[in-house]
Amino acid sequence: MSDCLFCKIAAGEIPCNKVYEDEDFLAFHDIHPKAPTHVLVIPKFHLETLADATEQDTALLGLMLDRVRHIADAELHLDAGYRVVINVREGGGQEVFHIHVHILGGKKLPF
Ligand code: 5GP
Ligand code: ZN
């Protein structure tokens, strides 16, 4: 999507502090971290929200969680644990309408 911030980051048109990249996913540090470690994992494919996912996106969603696990473990070394968050639509606090997973860690997180 041409006017999507995360599509532009995925395309390299807007810089990011990259943590991980493969053919289908990109992970980078959040610009306004809400924990000592705060990384966003995005698919390079544009999908607005989790609520818009269909059966055709099942493989993508499964792979995305697998990448989250890999990034938290092998790239971020969050051995003590971490939180995974997906904000869905305005009511869920979503501000960027390109699906993404927040990985938060580096301290004991309050509920
Ligand atoms: P949401 O509220 O949509 O779940 O999360 C969007 C996240 O993207 C926010 O935590 C916000 O700080 C982050 N963000 C917004 N714009 C940028 C940007 O240009 N670069 C990076 N790295 N993060 C951004
Ligand atoms: Zn997008």
Short mmCIF file of N, CA, C and O and ligand atoms in Angstrom, two decimals:
data_model
loop_
_atom_site.label_atom_id
_atom_site.label_comp_id
_atom_site.label_asym_id
_atom_site.label_seq_id
_atom_site.Cartn_x
_atom_site.Cartn_y
_atom_site.Cartn_z
N MET A 1 0.85 -1.20 0.00
CA MET A 1 0.00 0.00 0.00
C MET A 1 0.88 1.24 0.00
O MET A 1 1.75 1.40 0.85
N SER A 2 0.65 2.15 -0.94
CA SER A 2 1.61 3.22 -1.19
C SER A 2 1.73 4.22 -0.04
O SER A 2 2.79 4.77 0.18
N ASP A 3 0.65 4.47 0.71
CA ASP A 3 0.74 5.47 1.77
C ASP A 3 0.83 4.85 3.16
O ASP A 3 0.54 5.49 4.15
N CYS A 4 1.24 3.58 3.22
CA CYS A 4 1.33 2.89 4.51
C CYS A 4 2.77 3.01 5.07
O CYS A 4 3.73 2.64 4.40
N LEU A 5 2.87 3.52 6.30
CA LEU A 5 4.18 3.72 6.93
C LEU A 5 4.99 2.42 6.99
O LEU A 5 6.18 2.39 6.65
N PHE A 6 4.36 1.33 7.42
CA PHE A 6 5.12 0.09 7.58
C PHE A 6 5.45 -0.56 6.24
O PHE A 6 6.47 -1.24 6.12
N CYS A 7 4.62 -0.36 5.22
CA CYS A 7 5.00 -0.82 3.87
C CYS A 7 6.25 -0.06 3.40
O CYS A 7 7.14 -0.65 2.78
N LYS A 8 6.30 1.23 3.73
CA LYS A 8 7.47 2.03 3.32
C LYS A 8 8.72 1.59 4.09
O LYS A 8 9.82 1.53 3.52
N ILE A 9 8.57 1.27 5.36
CA ILE A 9 9.71 0.74 6.13
C ILE A 9 10.13 -0.60 5.55
O ILE A 9 11.33 -0.85 5.35
N ALA A 10 9.16 -1.46 5.24
CA ALA A 10 9.47 -2.79 4.67
C ALA A 10 10.19 -2.66 3.33
O ALA A 10 11.06 -3.47 3.00
N ALA A 11 9.85 -1.62 2.58
CA ALA A 11 10.47 -1.42 1.26
C ALA A 11 11.81 -0.69 1.35
O ALA A 11 12.47 -0.47 0.33
N GLY A 12 12.18 -0.26 2.57
CA GLY A 12 13.45 0.45 2.74
C GLY A 12 13.36 1.93 2.38
O GLY A 12 14.37 2.63 2.31
N GLU A 13 12.14 2.42 2.17
CA GLU A 13 11.96 3.83 1.80
C GLU A 13 12.05 4.75 3.02
O GLU A 13 12.33 5.94 2.89
N ILE A 14 11.74 4.21 4.19
CA ILE A 14 11.88 4.93 5.46
C ILE A 14 12.80 4.08 6.32
O ILE A 14 12.60 2.86 6.43
N PRO A 15 13.82 4.70 6.93
CA PRO A 15 14.79 3.90 7.70
C PRO A 15 14.20 3.36 9.00
O PRO A 15 13.23 3.91 9.54
N CYS A 16 14.79 2.28 9.48
CA CYS A 16 14.41 1.72 10.77
C CYS A 16 15.65 1.11 11.40
O CYS A 16 16.67 0.90 10.73
N ASN A 17 15.55 0.87 12.70
CA ASN A 17 16.64 0.22 13.43
C ASN A 17 16.35 -1.29 13.41
O ASN A 17 15.68 -1.83 14.28
N LYS A 18 16.88 -1.94 12.39
CA LYS A 18 16.50 -3.33 12.08
C LYS A 18 17.09 -4.34 13.05
O LYS A 18 18.25 -4.26 13.43
N VAL A 19 16.26 -5.32 13.41
CA VAL A 19 16.67 -6.41 14.29
C VAL A 19 16.78 -7.72 13.50
O VAL A 19 17.65 -8.55 13.77
N TYR A 20 15.89 -7.89 12.53
CA TYR A 20 15.79 -9.17 11.81
C TYR A 20 15.06 -8.92 10.49
O TYR A 20 14.15 -8.09 10.43
N GLU A 21 15.46 -9.66 9.47
CA GLU A 21 14.74 -9.59 8.20
C GLU A 21 14.85 -10.92 7.48
O GLU A 21 15.91 -11.56 7.50
N ASP A 22 13.77 -11.35 6.88
CA ASP A 22 13.82 -12.46 5.94
C ASP A 22 12.92 -12.11 4.77
O ASP A 22 12.48 -10.96 4.63
N GLU A 23 12.61 -13.09 3.95
CA GLU A 23 11.84 -12.83 2.73
C GLU A 23 10.46 -12.25 3.03
O GLU A 23 9.96 -11.40 2.29
N ASP A 24 9.87 -12.68 4.13
CA ASP A 24 8.47 -12.35 4.41
C ASP A 24 8.26 -11.38 5.57
O ASP A 24 7.17 -10.81 5.70
N PHE A 25 9.26 -11.23 6.45
CA PHE A 25 9.06 -10.44 7.68
C PHE A 25 10.24 -9.52 7.93
O PHE A 25 11.37 -9.77 7.51
N LEU A 26 9.93 -8.45 8.69
CA LEU A 26 10.95 -7.49 9.13
C LEU A 26 10.67 -7.18 10.59
O LEU A 26 9.50 -7.05 11.00
N ALA A 27 11.73 -7.06 11.39
CA ALA A 27 11.59 -6.66 12.79
C ALA A 27 12.52 -5.49 13.06
O ALA A 27 13.67 -5.48 12.60
N PHE A 28 12.02 -4.51 13.80
CA PHE A 28 12.81 -3.30 14.08
C PHE A 28 12.37 -2.71 15.42
O PHE A 28 11.26 -2.96 15.90
N HIS A 29 13.26 -1.88 16.00
CA HIS A 29 12.96 -1.27 17.29
C HIS A 29 11.87 -0.21 17.14
O HIS A 29 11.90 0.59 16.21
N ASP A 30 10.94 -0.21 18.10
CA ASP A 30 9.88 0.81 18.14
C ASP A 30 10.50 2.18 18.40
O ASP A 30 11.41 2.32 19.23
N ILE A 31 10.01 3.18 17.72
CA ILE A 31 10.58 4.53 17.83
C ILE A 31 10.29 5.16 19.20
O ILE A 31 11.03 6.02 19.65
N HIS A 32 9.21 4.72 19.85
CA HIS A 32 8.86 5.20 21.20
C HIS A 32 8.73 4.00 22.13
O HIS A 32 7.60 3.57 22.45
N PRO A 33 9.87 3.43 22.56
CA PRO A 33 9.81 2.16 23.32
C PRO A 33 9.06 2.29 24.64
O PRO A 33 9.23 3.27 25.36
N LYS A 34 8.23 1.29 24.91
CA LYS A 34 7.45 1.27 26.15
C LYS A 34 8.00 0.25 27.14
O LYS A 34 7.38 -0.04 28.16
N ALA A 35 9.17 -0.29 26.85
CA ALA A 35 9.89 -1.22 27.73
C ALA A 35 11.35 -1.15 27.29
O ALA A 35 11.64 -0.64 26.20
N PRO A 36 12.29 -1.65 28.12
CA PRO A 36 13.71 -1.61 27.72
C PRO A 36 13.96 -2.23 26.35
O PRO A 36 14.78 -1.74 25.57
N THR A 37 13.25 -3.31 26.05
CA THR A 37 13.26 -3.87 24.70
C THR A 37 11.85 -3.77 24.14
O THR A 37 10.89 -4.24 24.77
N HIS A 38 11.71 -3.12 23.00
CA HIS A 38 10.39 -2.98 22.36
C HIS A 38 10.60 -3.06 20.86
O HIS A 38 11.08 -2.11 20.22
N VAL A 39 10.27 -4.21 20.31
CA VAL A 39 10.51 -4.49 18.90
C VAL A 39 9.18 -4.78 18.21
O VAL A 39 8.27 -5.39 18.81
N LEU A 40 9.05 -4.32 16.98
CA LEU A 40 7.87 -4.58 16.17
C LEU A 40 8.21 -5.59 15.09
O LEU A 40 9.27 -5.48 14.45
N VAL A 41 7.34 -6.56 14.90
CA VAL A 41 7.52 -7.56 13.83
C VAL A 41 6.38 -7.35 12.83
O VAL A 41 5.20 -7.38 13.23
N ILE A 42 6.74 -7.12 11.58
CA ILE A 42 5.72 -6.88 10.54
C ILE A 42 5.91 -7.85 9.38
O ILE A 42 7.04 -8.20 9.03
N PRO A 43 4.79 -8.25 8.77
CA PRO A 43 4.92 -8.97 7.49
C PRO A 43 5.20 -7.94 6.39
O PRO A 43 4.74 -6.79 6.48
N LYS A 44 5.92 -8.33 5.38
CA LYS A 44 6.16 -7.41 4.26
C LYS A 44 4.89 -7.24 3.42
O LYS A 44 4.74 -6.27 2.70
N PHE A 45 3.99 -8.19 3.58
CA PHE A 45 2.68 -8.17 2.91
C PHE A 45 1.74 -7.25 3.69
O PHE A 45 1.71 -7.29 4.92
N HIS A 46 1.02 -6.37 3.00
CA HIS A 46 0.12 -5.44 3.69
C HIS A 46 -1.20 -6.11 4.06
O HIS A 46 -1.95 -6.58 3.20
N LEU A 47 -1.47 -6.12 5.37
CA LEU A 47 -2.76 -6.56 5.90
C LEU A 47 -3.07 -5.57 7.02
O LEU A 47 -2.23 -5.35 7.89
N GLU A 48 -4.25 -4.94 6.97
CA GLU A 48 -4.48 -3.81 7.89
C GLU A 48 -4.52 -4.21 9.35
O GLU A 48 -3.85 -3.59 10.18
N THR A 49 -5.30 -5.21 9.67
CA THR A 49 -5.43 -5.60 11.08
C THR A 49 -5.65 -7.10 11.19
O THR A 49 -6.03 -7.76 10.22
N LEU A 50 -5.48 -7.60 12.40
CA LEU A 50 -5.79 -9.01 12.65
C LEU A 50 -7.25 -9.29 12.32
O LEU A 50 -7.60 -10.36 11.82
N ALA A 51 -8.11 -8.29 12.59
CA ALA A 51 -9.54 -8.47 12.36
C ALA A 51 -9.86 -8.64 10.87
O ALA A 51 -10.93 -9.16 10.53
N ASP A 52 -8.96 -8.22 9.99
CA ASP A 52 -9.18 -8.36 8.55
C ASP A 52 -8.62 -9.66 7.99
O ASP A 52 -8.77 -9.93 6.80
N ALA A 53 -7.94 -10.44 8.84
CA ALA A 53 -7.34 -11.69 8.35
C ALA A 53 -8.43 -12.68 7.97
O ALA A 53 -9.51 -12.73 8.59
N THR A 54 -8.15 -13.47 6.94
CA THR A 54 -9.08 -14.52 6.51
C THR A 54 -8.34 -15.85 6.59
O THR A 54 -7.15 -15.91 6.97
N GLU A 55 -9.04 -16.90 6.20
CA GLU A 55 -8.44 -18.22 6.21
C GLU A 55 -7.16 -18.26 5.36
O GLU A 55 -6.23 -19.00 5.64
N GLN A 56 -7.13 -17.43 4.33
CA GLN A 56 -5.95 -17.38 3.44
C GLN A 56 -4.71 -16.84 4.16
O GLN A 56 -3.60 -17.02 3.67
N ASP A 57 -4.92 -16.15 5.27
CA ASP A 57 -3.80 -15.57 6.00
C ASP A 57 -3.31 -16.47 7.13
O ASP A 57 -2.39 -16.10 7.86
N THR A 58 -3.90 -17.63 7.28
CA THR A 58 -3.56 -18.52 8.40
C THR A 58 -2.07 -18.86 8.41
O THR A 58 -1.42 -18.81 9.46
N ALA A 59 -1.52 -19.19 7.26
CA ALA A 59 -0.11 -19.57 7.21
C ALA A 59 0.78 -18.38 7.58
O ALA A 59 1.74 -18.52 8.34
N LEU A 60 0.42 -17.20 7.07
CA LEU A 60 1.19 -15.98 7.38
C LEU A 60 1.18 -15.71 8.89
O LEU A 60 2.21 -15.42 9.49
N LEU A 61 0.01 -15.82 9.50
CA LEU A 61 -0.10 -15.54 10.95
C LEU A 61 0.70 -16.56 11.75
O LEU A 61 1.36 -16.20 12.73
N GLY A 62 0.65 -17.81 11.34
CA GLY A 62 1.41 -18.85 12.04
C GLY A 62 2.90 -18.60 11.93
O GLY A 62 3.65 -18.66 12.91
N LEU A 63 3.34 -18.27 10.70
CA LEU A 63 4.76 -17.99 10.48
C LEU A 63 5.21 -16.77 11.27
O LEU A 63 6.32 -16.73 11.80
N MET A 64 4.32 -15.76 11.38
CA MET A 64 4.69 -14.53 12.09
C MET A 64 4.96 -14.85 13.56
O MET A 64 5.95 -14.37 14.13
N LEU A 65 4.13 -15.68 14.18
CA LEU A 65 4.37 -16.05 15.58
C LEU A 65 5.64 -16.87 15.72
O LEU A 65 6.36 -16.75 16.71
N ASP A 66 5.92 -17.71 14.74
CA ASP A 66 7.17 -18.47 14.78
C ASP A 66 8.37 -17.53 14.71
O ASP A 66 9.36 -17.72 15.43
N ARG A 67 8.29 -16.49 13.87
CA ARG A 67 9.38 -15.50 13.77
C ARG A 67 9.50 -14.71 15.07
O ARG A 67 10.62 -14.40 15.50
N VAL A 68 8.37 -14.38 15.68
CA VAL A 68 8.40 -13.67 16.97
C VAL A 68 9.18 -14.49 17.99
O VAL A 68 10.06 -13.97 18.69
N ARG A 69 8.88 -15.77 18.07
CA ARG A 69 9.59 -16.65 19.00
C ARG A 69 11.09 -16.66 18.68
O ARG A 69 11.93 -16.51 19.58
N HIS A 70 11.43 -16.79 17.42
CA HIS A 70 12.84 -16.82 17.02
C HIS A 70 13.54 -15.50 17.38
O HIS A 70 14.65 -15.51 17.92
N ILE A 71 12.90 -14.38 17.06
CA ILE A 71 13.51 -13.06 17.30
C ILE A 71 13.70 -12.83 18.80
O ILE A 71 14.76 -12.37 19.25
N ALA A 72 12.67 -13.14 19.60
CA ALA A 72 12.76 -12.94 21.06
C ALA A 72 13.89 -13.79 21.65
O ALA A 72 14.62 -13.34 22.55
N ASP A 73 14.07 -14.96 21.11
CA ASP A 73 15.07 -15.89 21.63
C ASP A 73 16.45 -15.59 21.04
O ASP A 73 17.37 -15.16 21.75
N ALA A 74 16.59 -15.76 19.75
CA ALA A 74 17.92 -15.75 19.13
C ALA A 74 18.46 -14.34 18.87
O ALA A 74 19.68 -14.14 18.86
N GLU A 75 17.59 -13.37 18.65
CA GLU A 75 18.08 -12.01 18.35
C GLU A 75 18.08 -11.11 19.58
O GLU A 75 18.98 -10.31 19.77
N LEU A 76 17.05 -11.24 20.43
CA LEU A 76 16.90 -10.32 21.57
C LEU A 76 17.30 -10.95 22.90
O LEU A 76 17.43 -10.24 23.90
N HIS A 77 17.43 -12.27 22.94
CA HIS A 77 17.88 -12.99 24.14
C HIS A 77 17.02 -12.67 25.36
O HIS A 77 17.54 -12.42 26.45
N LEU A 78 15.73 -12.68 25.16
CA LEU A 78 14.79 -12.37 26.25
C LEU A 78 14.50 -13.64 27.05
O LEU A 78 13.34 -14.09 27.15
N ASP A 79 15.56 -14.20 27.63
CA ASP A 79 15.44 -15.50 28.29
C ASP A 79 14.49 -15.46 29.48
O ASP A 79 13.87 -16.47 29.82
N ALA A 80 14.39 -14.30 30.15
CA ALA A 80 13.53 -14.21 31.34
C ALA A 80 12.06 -14.14 30.97
O ALA A 80 11.19 -14.30 31.83
N GLY A 81 11.78 -13.90 29.70
CA GLY A 81 10.40 -13.82 29.24
C GLY A 81 10.11 -12.49 28.58
O GLY A 81 10.92 -11.56 28.61
N TYR A 82 8.95 -12.42 27.98
CA TYR A 82 8.57 -11.22 27.22
C TYR A 82 7.08 -11.24 27.01
O TYR A 82 6.40 -12.23 27.29
N ARG A 83 6.58 -10.12 26.52
CA ARG A 83 5.14 -10.00 26.22
C ARG A 83 4.96 -9.80 24.73
O ARG A 83 5.73 -9.05 24.09
N VAL A 84 3.91 -10.41 24.19
CA VAL A 84 3.57 -10.28 22.77
C VAL A 84 2.20 -9.61 22.70
O VAL A 84 1.25 -10.08 23.33
N VAL A 85 2.13 -8.51 21.94
CA VAL A 85 0.88 -7.74 21.87
C VAL A 85 0.53 -7.45 20.41
O VAL A 85 1.41 -7.07 19.62
N ILE A 86 -0.73 -7.64 20.08
CA ILE A 86 -1.25 -7.17 18.78
C ILE A 86 -2.44 -6.27 19.09
O ILE A 86 -3.46 -6.74 19.62
N ASN A 87 -2.31 -4.98 18.81
CA ASN A 87 -3.42 -4.05 18.98
C ASN A 87 -4.30 -4.13 17.73
O ASN A 87 -3.78 -4.12 16.61
N VAL A 88 -5.61 -4.21 17.95
CA VAL A 88 -6.54 -4.40 16.83
C VAL A 88 -7.53 -3.24 16.74
O VAL A 88 -8.32 -3.01 17.68
N ARG A 89 -7.45 -2.50 15.65
CA ARG A 89 -8.31 -1.34 15.36
C ARG A 89 -8.20 -0.27 16.45
O ARG A 89 -7.47 -0.43 17.43
N GLU A 90 -8.87 0.84 16.24
CA GLU A 90 -8.74 1.99 17.15
C GLU A 90 -9.05 1.61 18.59
O GLU A 90 -8.35 2.03 19.52
N GLY A 91 -10.09 0.83 18.78
CA GLY A 91 -10.52 0.45 20.13
C GLY A 91 -9.47 -0.36 20.86
O GLY A 91 -9.44 -0.37 22.10
N GLY A 92 -8.61 -1.03 20.12
CA GLY A 92 -7.54 -1.82 20.72
C GLY A 92 -6.23 -1.06 20.81
O GLY A 92 -5.20 -1.63 21.21
N GLY A 93 -6.26 0.22 20.42
CA GLY A 93 -5.05 1.04 20.52
C GLY A 93 -4.18 1.01 19.28
O GLY A 93 -3.05 1.50 19.30
N GLN A 94 -4.69 0.45 18.18
CA GLN A 94 -3.88 0.40 16.95
C GLN A 94 -3.76 1.79 16.33
O GLN A 94 -4.78 2.49 16.18
N GLU A 95 -2.53 2.17 16.00
CA GLU A 95 -2.28 3.48 15.38
C GLU A 95 -1.74 3.35 13.97
O GLU A 95 -1.93 4.23 13.15
N VAL A 96 -1.04 2.25 13.71
CA VAL A 96 -0.51 2.01 12.37
C VAL A 96 -1.27 0.82 11.78
O VAL A 96 -1.24 -0.29 12.35
N PHE A 97 -1.95 1.07 10.65
CA PHE A 97 -2.85 0.06 10.12
C PHE A 97 -2.17 -0.85 9.09
O PHE A 97 -2.56 -0.91 7.92
N HIS A 98 -1.14 -1.50 9.58
CA HIS A 98 -0.42 -2.58 8.90
C HIS A 98 -0.11 -3.54 10.04
O HIS A 98 0.61 -3.16 10.98
N ILE A 99 -0.65 -4.73 9.98
CA ILE A 99 -0.58 -5.65 11.13
C ILE A 99 0.86 -5.78 11.64
O ILE A 99 1.80 -5.85 10.85
N HIS A 100 1.00 -5.78 12.96
CA HIS A 100 2.33 -5.91 13.56
C HIS A 100 2.20 -6.49 14.95
O HIS A 100 1.19 -6.31 15.64
N VAL A 101 3.25 -7.16 15.37
CA VAL A 101 3.34 -7.74 16.71
C VAL A 101 4.36 -6.95 17.50
O VAL A 101 5.48 -6.71 17.04
N HIS A 102 3.97 -6.51 18.70
CA HIS A 102 4.91 -5.88 19.62
C HIS A 102 5.57 -6.97 20.45
O HIS A 102 4.88 -7.82 21.02
N ILE A 103 6.90 -6.94 20.57
CA ILE A 103 7.63 -7.76 21.54
C ILE A 103 8.17 -6.81 22.60
O ILE A 103 8.94 -5.89 22.28
N LEU A 104 7.74 -7.02 23.84
CA LEU A 104 8.14 -6.15 24.95
C LEU A 104 8.86 -6.99 26.00
O LEU A 104 8.38 -8.07 26.38
N GLY A 105 10.00 -6.48 26.47
CA GLY A 105 10.73 -7.24 27.49
C GLY A 105 11.87 -6.43 28.06
O GLY A 105 11.95 -5.22 27.86
N GLY A 106 12.72 -7.12 28.79
CA GLY A 106 13.88 -6.46 29.37
C GLY A 106 13.67 -6.02 30.80
O GLY A 106 14.59 -5.50 31.43
N LYS A 107 12.47 -6.18 31.31
CA LYS A 107 12.18 -5.92 32.72
C LYS A 107 10.92 -6.71 33.07
O LYS A 107 10.21 -7.19 32.18
N LYS A 108 10.66 -6.82 34.37
CA LYS A 108 9.41 -7.46 34.79
C LYS A 108 8.27 -6.52 34.43
O LYS A 108 8.23 -5.37 34.89
N LEU A 109 7.37 -6.98 33.57
CA LEU A 109 6.32 -6.09 33.08
C LEU A 109 5.11 -6.10 33.99
O LEU A 109 4.66 -7.18 34.41
N PRO A 110 4.55 -4.92 34.30
CA PRO A 110 3.30 -4.88 35.07
C PRO A 110 2.17 -5.41 34.20
O PRO A 110 2.30 -5.40 32.97
N PHE A 111 1.08 -5.80 34.79
CA PHE A 111 -0.03 -6.34 34.00
C PHE A 111 -0.53 -5.29 33.00
O PHE A 111 -0.70 -4.17 33.29
P1 5GP B 1 0.15 0.32 17.38
O1 5GP B 1 -0.34 1.34 18.37
O2 5GP B 1 -0.39 0.59 15.98
O3 5GP B 1 -0.08 -1.09 17.82
O4 5GP B 1 1.72 0.48 17.34
C1 5GP B 1 2.39 1.29 16.45
C2 5GP B 1 3.78 1.45 16.98
O5 5GP B 1 4.58 1.96 15.94
C3 5GP B 1 3.86 2.44 18.17
O6 5GP B 1 4.39 1.76 19.31
C4 5GP B 1 4.80 3.54 17.64
O7 5GP B 1 5.68 4.02 18.63
C5 5GP B 1 5.52 2.84 16.50
N1 5GP B 1 5.93 3.71 15.42
C6 5GP B 1 5.18 4.68 14.83
N2 5GP B 1 5.86 5.27 13.84
C7 5GP B 1 7.08 4.65 13.79
C8 5GP B 1 8.23 4.82 12.96
O8 5GP B 1 8.28 5.66 12.05
N3 5GP B 1 9.30 4.01 13.21
C9 5GP B 1 9.27 3.08 14.21
N4 5GP B 1 10.38 2.33 14.38
N5 5GP B 1 8.21 2.88 15.00
C10 5GP B 1 7.11 3.67 14.79
ZN ZN B 2 1.33 -1.66 4.83
#
